[in-house]
Short mmCIF file of C-alpha atoms in Angstrom, two decimals:
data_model
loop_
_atom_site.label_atom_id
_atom_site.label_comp_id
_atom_site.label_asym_id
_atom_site.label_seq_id
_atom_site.Cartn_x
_atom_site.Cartn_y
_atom_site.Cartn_z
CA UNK A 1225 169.35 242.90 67.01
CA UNK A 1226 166.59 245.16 67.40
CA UNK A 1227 166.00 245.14 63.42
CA UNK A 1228 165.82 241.73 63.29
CA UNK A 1229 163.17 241.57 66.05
CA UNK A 1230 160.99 244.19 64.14
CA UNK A 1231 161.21 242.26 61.18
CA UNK A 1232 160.34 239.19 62.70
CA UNK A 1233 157.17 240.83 64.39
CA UNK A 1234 155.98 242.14 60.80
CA UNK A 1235 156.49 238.61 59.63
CA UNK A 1236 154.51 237.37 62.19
CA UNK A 1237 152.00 239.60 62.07
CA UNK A 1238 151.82 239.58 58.03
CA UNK A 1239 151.55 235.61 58.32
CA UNK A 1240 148.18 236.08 61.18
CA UNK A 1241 146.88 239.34 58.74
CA UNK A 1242 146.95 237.15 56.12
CA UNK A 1243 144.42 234.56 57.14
CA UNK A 1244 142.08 236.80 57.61
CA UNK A 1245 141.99 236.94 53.52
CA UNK A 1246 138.91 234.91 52.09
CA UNK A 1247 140.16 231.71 49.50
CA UNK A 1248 138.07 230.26 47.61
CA UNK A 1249 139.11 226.48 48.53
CA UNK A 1250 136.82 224.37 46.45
CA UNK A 1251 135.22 221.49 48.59
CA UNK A 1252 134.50 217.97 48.10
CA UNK A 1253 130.77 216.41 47.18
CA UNK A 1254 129.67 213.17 48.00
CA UNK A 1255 131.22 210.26 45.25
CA UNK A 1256 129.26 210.62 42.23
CA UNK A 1257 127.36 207.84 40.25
CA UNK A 1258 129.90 209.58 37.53
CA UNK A 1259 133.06 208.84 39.20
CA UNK A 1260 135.02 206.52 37.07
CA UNK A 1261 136.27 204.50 39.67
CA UNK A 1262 132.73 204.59 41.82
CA UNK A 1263 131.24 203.68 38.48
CA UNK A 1264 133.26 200.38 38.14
CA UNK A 1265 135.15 201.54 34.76
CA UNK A 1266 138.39 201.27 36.55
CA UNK A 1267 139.74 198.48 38.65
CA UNK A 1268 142.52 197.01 40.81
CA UNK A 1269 146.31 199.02 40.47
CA UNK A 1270 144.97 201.37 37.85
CA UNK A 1271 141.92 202.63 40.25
CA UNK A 1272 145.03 202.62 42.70
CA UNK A 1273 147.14 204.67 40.69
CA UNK A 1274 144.23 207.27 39.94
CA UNK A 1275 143.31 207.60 43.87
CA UNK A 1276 147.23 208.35 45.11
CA UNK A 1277 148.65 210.00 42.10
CA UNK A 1278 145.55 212.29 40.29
CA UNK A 1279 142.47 212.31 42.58
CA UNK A 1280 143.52 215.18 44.89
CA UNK A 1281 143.24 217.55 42.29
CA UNK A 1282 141.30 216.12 39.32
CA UNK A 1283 138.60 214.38 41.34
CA UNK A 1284 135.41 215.83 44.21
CA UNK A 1285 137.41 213.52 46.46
CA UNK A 1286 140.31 215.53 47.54
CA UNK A 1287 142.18 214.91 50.64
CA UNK A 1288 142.92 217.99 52.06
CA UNK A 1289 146.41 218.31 53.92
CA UNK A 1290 146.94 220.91 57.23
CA UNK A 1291 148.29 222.85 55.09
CA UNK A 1292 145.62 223.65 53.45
CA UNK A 1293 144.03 224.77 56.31
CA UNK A 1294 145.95 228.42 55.89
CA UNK A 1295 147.68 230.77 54.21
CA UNK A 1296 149.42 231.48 52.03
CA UNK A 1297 149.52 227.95 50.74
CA UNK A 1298 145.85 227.30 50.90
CA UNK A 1299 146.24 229.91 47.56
CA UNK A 1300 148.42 227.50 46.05
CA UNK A 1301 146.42 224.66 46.81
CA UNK A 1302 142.62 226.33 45.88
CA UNK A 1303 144.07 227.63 42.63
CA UNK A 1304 145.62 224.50 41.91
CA UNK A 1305 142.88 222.14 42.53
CA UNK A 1306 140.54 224.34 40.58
CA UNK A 1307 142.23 224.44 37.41
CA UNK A 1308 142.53 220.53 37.62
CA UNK A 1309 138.64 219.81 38.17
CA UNK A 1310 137.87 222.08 35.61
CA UNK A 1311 140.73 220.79 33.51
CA UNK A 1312 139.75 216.67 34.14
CA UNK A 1313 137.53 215.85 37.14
CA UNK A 1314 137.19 212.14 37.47
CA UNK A 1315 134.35 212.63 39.42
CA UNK A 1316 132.04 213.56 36.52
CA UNK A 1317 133.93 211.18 34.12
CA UNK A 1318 130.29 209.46 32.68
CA UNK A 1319 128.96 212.69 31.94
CA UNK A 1320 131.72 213.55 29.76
CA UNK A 1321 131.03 213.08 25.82
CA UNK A 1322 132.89 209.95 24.10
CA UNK A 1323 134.83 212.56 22.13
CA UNK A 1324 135.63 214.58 25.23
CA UNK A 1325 136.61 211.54 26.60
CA UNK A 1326 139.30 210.45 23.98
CA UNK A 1327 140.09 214.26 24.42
CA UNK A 1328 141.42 213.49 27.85
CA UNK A 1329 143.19 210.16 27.59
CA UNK A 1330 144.95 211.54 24.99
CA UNK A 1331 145.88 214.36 26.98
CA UNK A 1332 146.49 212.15 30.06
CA UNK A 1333 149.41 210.43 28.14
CA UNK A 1334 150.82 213.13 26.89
CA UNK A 1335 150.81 214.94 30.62
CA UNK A 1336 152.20 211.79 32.16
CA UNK A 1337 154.83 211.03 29.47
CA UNK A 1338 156.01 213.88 29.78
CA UNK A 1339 156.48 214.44 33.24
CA UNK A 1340 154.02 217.27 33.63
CA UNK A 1341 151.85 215.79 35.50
CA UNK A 1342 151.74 214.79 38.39
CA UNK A 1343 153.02 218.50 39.40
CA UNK A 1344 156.17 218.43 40.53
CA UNK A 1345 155.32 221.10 43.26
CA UNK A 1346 152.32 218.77 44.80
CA UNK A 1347 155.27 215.15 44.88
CA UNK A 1348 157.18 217.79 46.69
CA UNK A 1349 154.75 216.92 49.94
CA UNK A 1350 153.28 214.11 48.30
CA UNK A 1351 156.32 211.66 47.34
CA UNK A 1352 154.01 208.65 47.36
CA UNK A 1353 151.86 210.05 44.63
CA UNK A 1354 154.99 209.87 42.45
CA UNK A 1355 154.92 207.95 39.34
CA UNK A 1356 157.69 205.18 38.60
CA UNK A 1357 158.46 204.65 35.12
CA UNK A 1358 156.53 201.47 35.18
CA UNK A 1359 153.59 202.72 36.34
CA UNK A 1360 153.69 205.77 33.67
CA UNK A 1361 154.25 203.11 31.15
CA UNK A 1362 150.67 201.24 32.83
CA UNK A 1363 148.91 204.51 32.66
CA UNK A 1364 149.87 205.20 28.79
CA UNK A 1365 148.76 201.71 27.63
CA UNK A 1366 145.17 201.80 30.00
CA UNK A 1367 144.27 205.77 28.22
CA UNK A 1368 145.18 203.16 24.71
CA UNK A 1369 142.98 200.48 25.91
CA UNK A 1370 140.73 203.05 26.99
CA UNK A 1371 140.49 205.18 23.90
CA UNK A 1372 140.12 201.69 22.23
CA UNK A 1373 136.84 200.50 23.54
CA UNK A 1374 135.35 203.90 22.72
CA UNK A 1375 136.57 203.99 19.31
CA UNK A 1376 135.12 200.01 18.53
CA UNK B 854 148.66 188.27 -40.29
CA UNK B 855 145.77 189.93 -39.90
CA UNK B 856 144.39 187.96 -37.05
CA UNK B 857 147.46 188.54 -35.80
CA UNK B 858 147.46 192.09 -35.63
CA UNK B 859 143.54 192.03 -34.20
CA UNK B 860 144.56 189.84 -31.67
CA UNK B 861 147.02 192.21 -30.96
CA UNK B 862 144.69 195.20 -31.10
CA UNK B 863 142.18 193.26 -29.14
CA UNK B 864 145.08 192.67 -25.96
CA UNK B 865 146.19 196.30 -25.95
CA UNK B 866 142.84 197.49 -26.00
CA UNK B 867 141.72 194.91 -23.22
CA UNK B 868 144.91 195.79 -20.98
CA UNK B 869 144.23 199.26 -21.25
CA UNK B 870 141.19 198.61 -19.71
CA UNK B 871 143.24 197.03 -17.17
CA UNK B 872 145.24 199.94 -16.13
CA UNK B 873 142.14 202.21 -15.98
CA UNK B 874 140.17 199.69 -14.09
CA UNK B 875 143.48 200.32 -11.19
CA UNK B 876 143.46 203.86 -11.36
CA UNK B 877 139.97 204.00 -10.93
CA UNK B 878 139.86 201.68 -8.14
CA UNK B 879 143.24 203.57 -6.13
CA UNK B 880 141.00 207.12 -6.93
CA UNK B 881 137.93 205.13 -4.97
CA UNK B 882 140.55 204.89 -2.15
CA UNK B 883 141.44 208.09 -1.97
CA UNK B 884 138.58 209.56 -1.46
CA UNK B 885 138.46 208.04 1.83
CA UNK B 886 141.74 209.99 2.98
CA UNK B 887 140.86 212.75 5.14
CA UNK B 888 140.64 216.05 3.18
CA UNK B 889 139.33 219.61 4.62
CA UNK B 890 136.60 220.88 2.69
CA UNK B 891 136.70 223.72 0.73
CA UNK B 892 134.92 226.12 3.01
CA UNK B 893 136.91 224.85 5.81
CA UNK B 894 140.14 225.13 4.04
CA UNK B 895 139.89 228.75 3.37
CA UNK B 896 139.60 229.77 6.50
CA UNK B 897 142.06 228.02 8.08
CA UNK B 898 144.27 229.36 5.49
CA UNK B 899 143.29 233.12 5.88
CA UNK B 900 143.16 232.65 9.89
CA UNK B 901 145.08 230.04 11.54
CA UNK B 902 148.26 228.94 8.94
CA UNK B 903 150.31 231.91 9.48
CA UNK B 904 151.38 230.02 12.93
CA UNK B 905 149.52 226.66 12.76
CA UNK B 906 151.97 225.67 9.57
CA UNK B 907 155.43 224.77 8.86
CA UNK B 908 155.50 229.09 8.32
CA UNK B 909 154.83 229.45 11.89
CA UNK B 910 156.97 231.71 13.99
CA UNK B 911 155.60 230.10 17.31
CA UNK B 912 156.97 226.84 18.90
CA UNK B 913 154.24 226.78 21.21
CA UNK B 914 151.69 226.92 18.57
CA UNK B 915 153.37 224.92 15.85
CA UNK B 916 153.60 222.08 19.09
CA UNK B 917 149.81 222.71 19.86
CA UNK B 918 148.71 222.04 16.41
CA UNK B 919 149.96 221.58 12.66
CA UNK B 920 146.95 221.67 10.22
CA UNK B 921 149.19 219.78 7.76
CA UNK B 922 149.99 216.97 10.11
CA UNK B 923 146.21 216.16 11.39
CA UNK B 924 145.29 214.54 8.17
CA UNK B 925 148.24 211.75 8.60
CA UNK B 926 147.01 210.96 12.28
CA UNK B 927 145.55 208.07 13.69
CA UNK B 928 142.00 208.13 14.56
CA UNK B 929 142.57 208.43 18.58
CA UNK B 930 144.71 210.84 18.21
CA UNK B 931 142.71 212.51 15.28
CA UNK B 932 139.58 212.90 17.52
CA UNK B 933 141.21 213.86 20.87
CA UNK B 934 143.12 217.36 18.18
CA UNK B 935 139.58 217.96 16.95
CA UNK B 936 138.04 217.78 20.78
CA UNK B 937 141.04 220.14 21.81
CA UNK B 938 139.76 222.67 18.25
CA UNK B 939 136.28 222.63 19.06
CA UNK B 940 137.42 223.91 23.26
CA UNK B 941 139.27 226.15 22.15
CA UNK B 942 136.62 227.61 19.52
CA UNK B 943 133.79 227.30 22.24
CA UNK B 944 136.16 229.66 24.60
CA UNK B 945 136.99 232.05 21.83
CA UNK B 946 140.65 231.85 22.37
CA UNK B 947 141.88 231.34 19.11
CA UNK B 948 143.71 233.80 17.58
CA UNK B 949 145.17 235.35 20.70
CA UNK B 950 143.79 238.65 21.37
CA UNK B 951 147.38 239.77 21.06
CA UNK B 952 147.87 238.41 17.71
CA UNK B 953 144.58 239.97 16.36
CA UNK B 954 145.53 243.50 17.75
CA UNK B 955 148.59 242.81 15.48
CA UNK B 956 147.05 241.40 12.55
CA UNK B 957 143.19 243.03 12.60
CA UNK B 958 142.36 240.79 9.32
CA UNK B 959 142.85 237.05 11.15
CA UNK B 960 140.22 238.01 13.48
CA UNK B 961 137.96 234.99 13.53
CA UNK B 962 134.24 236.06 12.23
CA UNK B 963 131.36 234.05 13.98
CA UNK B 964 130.28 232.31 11.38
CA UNK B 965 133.85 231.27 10.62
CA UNK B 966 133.92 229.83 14.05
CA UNK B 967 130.73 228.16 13.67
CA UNK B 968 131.79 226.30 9.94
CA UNK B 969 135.14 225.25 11.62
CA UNK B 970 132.89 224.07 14.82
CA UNK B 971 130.44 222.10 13.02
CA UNK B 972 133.45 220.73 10.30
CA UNK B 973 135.51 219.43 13.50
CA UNK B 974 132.31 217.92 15.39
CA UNK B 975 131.27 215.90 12.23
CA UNK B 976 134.73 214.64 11.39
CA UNK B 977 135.01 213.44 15.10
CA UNK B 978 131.26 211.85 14.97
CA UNK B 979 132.21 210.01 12.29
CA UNK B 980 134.99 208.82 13.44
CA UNK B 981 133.54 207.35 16.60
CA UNK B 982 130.73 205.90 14.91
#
């Protein structure tokens, strides 16, 4: 009994030590003229699908859950986010070059085809942001229309 | 009989010039498959075939990228393999560190990078034109 209640107070105080530890949780900027939504290039369900299902991770517009507010999975989260803005941010989606752009939507399908994406670790606390097979089938023909009108 | 065999003469002759006149026109066509120049070629060859190719001993890298299998692939996809080339020869990170330690000679040379760099940007641009 007395074990347990010395493990329990290192737990405890491990969990309190711990958010004392500096993260480097990127933050969100106002919506850019770049955004691909903001900048009208994406309407109606597919703007939709964007927002729930890729935005909190691949967009300046991330809404941040409690807990995300401390450790340890604010780690999770700040490493996680980072590597998709840097990866695809959809707020700077103008500024990208046509060929970067075909880059992505080609890499978008793939991701979403096969499952990858959106992580199954974020649907875990996120099961709206879950893709149905319909809407992965929307997604893969809009990155084909998409890639279209670039190519014409 | 003589006209006969002129005439003759004269028709082989003239469908001769037939069959050139379609090989010359399907050569025209070809031209305008995709081909890797020279240059380009060899150092793919030297540097990135021993995985990037049927050879390969990778999964992961033979799933990444095929340099046989670009040439057959539709223009989309085409430009979006050449974006992902041109990334990954801006970072540097092809061929893994690990792999050069192993095999000093596929080290890619900066100039190499920069011929496979400007190869891959043109063939997009063009593409996108």
């Amino acid at each position: 009994m007395k074990t347990v209640k010395i493990i329990l107070a290192i737990v405890v105080i491990a969990l309190v030590a711990i958010q004392f530890i500096p993260n480097r949780m990127p933050s969100n900027k106002p919506v850019s003229e770049q955004d691909i939504i903001h900048s009208g290039q994406v309407t109606g369900d597919m703007a939709k699908i964007l927002k729930t299902s890729c935005y909190d991770c691949h967009s300046e517009q991330t809404e941040f859950p409690w807990y995300s507010k401390m450790a340890p999975t604010s780690w999770l989260l700040a490493d996680d986010i980072t590597n998709g803005r840097k990866n695809l941010n959809f707020s700077e989606w103008n500024s990208y070059t046509k060929r970067k752009k075909i880059g992505k939507l080609e890499a978008i399908r793939e991701e979403v085809s096969s499952g990858e994406m959106p992580l199954p670790v974020y649907l875990l606390m996120h099961r709206r942001s879950k893709l149905s097979p319909e809407q992965v089938e929307a997604l893969s023909q809009w990155t084909d229309d998409m890639t279209k009108k670039i190519l014409e | 009989m003589k006209t006969i065999v002129s005439v003759m003469v004269i028709l082989f002759f003239t469908g001769v010039l037939f069959i050139r006149g379609t090989r010359m026109s399907r050569d025209v066509d070809n031209t305008a498959e995709f081909i890797y120049p020279a240059a380009v070629k060899a150092i793919i060859d030297q540097k990135c075939y021993g995985c990037h190719s049927i050879k390969g001993e990778s999964d992961d890298a033979k799933e990444s990228l095929m340099w046989d299998s670009i040439p057959s692939f539709p223009d989309a996809k085409l430009v979006a393999k050449l974006d992902d080339i041109i990334t990954v020869l801006e970072e540097g990170s092809m061929p893994p560190e690990d792999v050069v330690k192993q095999y000093p000679e596929i080290k890619l040379l900066p100039r190499e990078r920069k011929v496979l760099k400007s190869w891959a940007e043109a063939t997009a641009d063009s593409l996108m034109k």
